[in-house]
Amino acid sequence: MIELTDVTKVYDGGVHALAGVSVTIKRGELLAIVGPSGSGKSTMLHVMGALDRCTSGRVTIDGHDLATLSDRQLSTLRANLIGFVFQQFHLADGMTIVENVADGLLYSGVGLRERRSRAADLLKQVGLGHRLTHRPRELSGGERQRVAIARAVIGEPPLLLADEPTGNLDSHSGETVLSLLRSLNDSGTTIVVITHDREIAAGLPREITMRDGVIV
Ligand code: ADP
């Protein structure tokens, strides 16, 4: 699914956020990238998610060498292959949760009515069927993150990248979100979770530990 070979990322100002990273992530894996703040986890996720280009080395996603793709091709690849989940949820508060999730299909060519109907089905699956017309601010953190995950996976991407998805949650809500990620993985989605929480990382089938821009 993902292959990084000798990948570096140097930001303006000379910070070596990734200092030579090689890793292979197979289809169907569920893994954690763990490490202290500043160790390069988010940078690695951005590079894996085709959100940012690496400085040197090679990144392939589902067999596509990202260096050979234009920015427009990269956004098509993201739209077709990758769902993103972030610590701060990034939901739109002016919309109901059905509309938020339906927006995950905005560029898919699926009509509005079908988008909403699929969004409602998915929200029922994540246990929020009774809240469809509520706005994100009316929900708890854990519920909001389940909405954000539903939005990320409504287009059924083969790859889900999550940056500290439980970072803002209490441990019970965090566990609910993790079990949702586990069940998505059981149905075939490859999932990479960034966390600074060693306990969460240890509960996943594979851990990649980062320090100072390299895998340790
Ligand atoms: P983590 O996710 O493990 O906290 P990051 O990948 O966010 O680590 O950051 C790795 C290093 O790169 C840090 O030293 C950070 O300050 C630096 N960094 C991250 N983003 C930028 C940026 N846009 N410009 C300059 N430096 C950055």
XYZ file of N, CA, C and O and ligand atoms in Angstrom, residues 9-18 34-46 52 163-164 194 210 213, ligand 1:
143
model
N 12.831 14.842 4.617
C 12.056 16.067 4.482
C 12.776 17.154 5.259
O 12.978 17.038 6.475
N 13.247 18.157 4.528
C 13.926 19.287 5.150
C 13.034 20.506 4.954
O 12.710 20.872 3.824
N 12.580 21.108 6.058
C 11.741 22.301 5.956
C 12.613 23.533 5.769
O 13.802 23.518 6.100
N 11.995 24.612 5.271
C 12.682 25.903 5.183
C 13.252 26.219 6.559
O 12.572 26.052 7.565
N 14.467 26.685 6.597
C 15.090 26.943 7.892
C 15.995 25.786 8.291
O 16.701 25.855 9.282
N 15.964 24.703 7.493
C 16.935 23.635 7.686
C 16.575 22.554 8.685
O 17.433 21.778 9.092
N 15.288 22.492 9.116
C 14.902 21.414 10.038
C 14.779 20.093 9.261
O 14.005 20.004 8.316
N 15.553 19.098 9.681
C 15.482 17.776 9.053
C 14.400 16.956 9.756
O 14.689 16.179 10.652
N 13.137 17.146 9.339
C 12.024 16.479 10.019
C 12.030 14.974 9.742
O 11.655 14.190 10.613
N 12.431 14.581 8.544
C 12.653 13.156 8.250
C 14.080 13.042 7.733
O 14.474 13.755 6.798
N 4.548 5.990 16.490
C 4.613 6.521 17.844
C 5.955 7.225 18.039
O 6.924 6.926 17.334
N 5.984 8.179 18.950
C 7.240 8.879 19.222
C 6.931 10.207 19.873
O 5.806 10.679 19.823
N 7.948 10.826 20.487
C 7.718 12.094 21.176
C 7.373 13.217 20.203
O 7.597 13.094 18.996
N 6.848 14.296 20.746
C 6.539 15.474 19.953
C 7.800 15.954 19.228
O 8.878 15.986 19.812
N 7.644 16.267 17.945
C 8.782 16.772 17.181
C 9.627 15.697 16.534
O 10.629 15.981 15.889
N 9.219 14.418 16.677
C 10.054 13.333 16.142
C 9.830 13.080 14.647
O 10.525 12.261 14.050
N 8.822 13.751 14.057
C 8.619 13.605 12.611
C 7.379 12.822 12.221
O 7.164 12.534 11.038
N 6.531 12.491 13.188
C 5.351 11.652 12.905
C 4.393 12.331 11.919
O 3.980 11.716 10.937
N 4.035 13.576 12.199
C 3.083 14.263 11.321
C 3.678 14.469 9.930
O 2.985 14.318 8.922
N 4.953 14.784 9.903
C 5.610 14.965 8.608
C 5.538 13.661 7.807
O 5.217 13.664 6.614
N 5.784 12.547 8.475
C 5.714 11.251 7.785
C 4.307 11.003 7.270
O 4.111 10.553 6.133
N 3.299 11.333 8.087
C 1.913 11.111 7.653
C 1.565 12.015 6.456
O 0.879 11.584 5.530
N 2.063 13.249 6.497
C 1.796 14.158 5.373
C 2.435 13.647 4.086
O 1.853 13.756 3.013
N 2.160 16.471 1.191
C 3.395 17.239 1.098
C 4.421 16.365 0.373
O 4.397 15.141 0.520
N -4.210 11.278 12.318
C -3.197 12.019 13.078
C -3.730 12.299 14.478
O -4.589 13.165 14.647
N -3.253 11.582 15.472
C -3.695 11.713 16.877
C -5.225 11.704 16.992
O -5.817 12.623 17.578
N -1.202 7.902 13.925
C -0.148 8.575 14.676
C -0.604 8.739 16.108
O -1.753 9.119 16.351
N 9.392 6.509 16.152
C 10.211 7.567 15.543
C 10.967 8.325 16.621
O 10.461 8.512 17.731
N 13.426 12.162 13.567
C 13.312 12.023 12.116
C 13.718 10.685 11.547
O 13.786 10.523 10.318
P 5.603 15.214 15.405
O 4.391 14.983 14.575
O 6.301 13.958 15.803
O 5.343 16.116 16.577
P 6.470 16.892 13.207
O 6.557 16.060 11.987
O 5.288 17.773 13.375
O 6.685 15.976 14.491
O 7.758 17.832 13.285
C 9.099 17.349 13.088
C 10.058 18.545 13.118
O 9.808 19.377 11.984
C 9.888 19.431 14.332
O 11.168 19.904 14.701
C 9.039 20.577 13.825
O 9.271 21.754 14.546
C 9.479 20.698 12.382
N 8.402 21.178 11.491
C 7.178 20.619 11.299
N 6.474 21.286 10.380
C 7.275 22.321 9.963
C 7.130 23.381 9.012
N 6.014 23.512 8.282
N 8.165 24.240 8.844
C 9.301 24.107 9.564
N 9.513 23.125 10.475
C 8.511 22.243 10.665
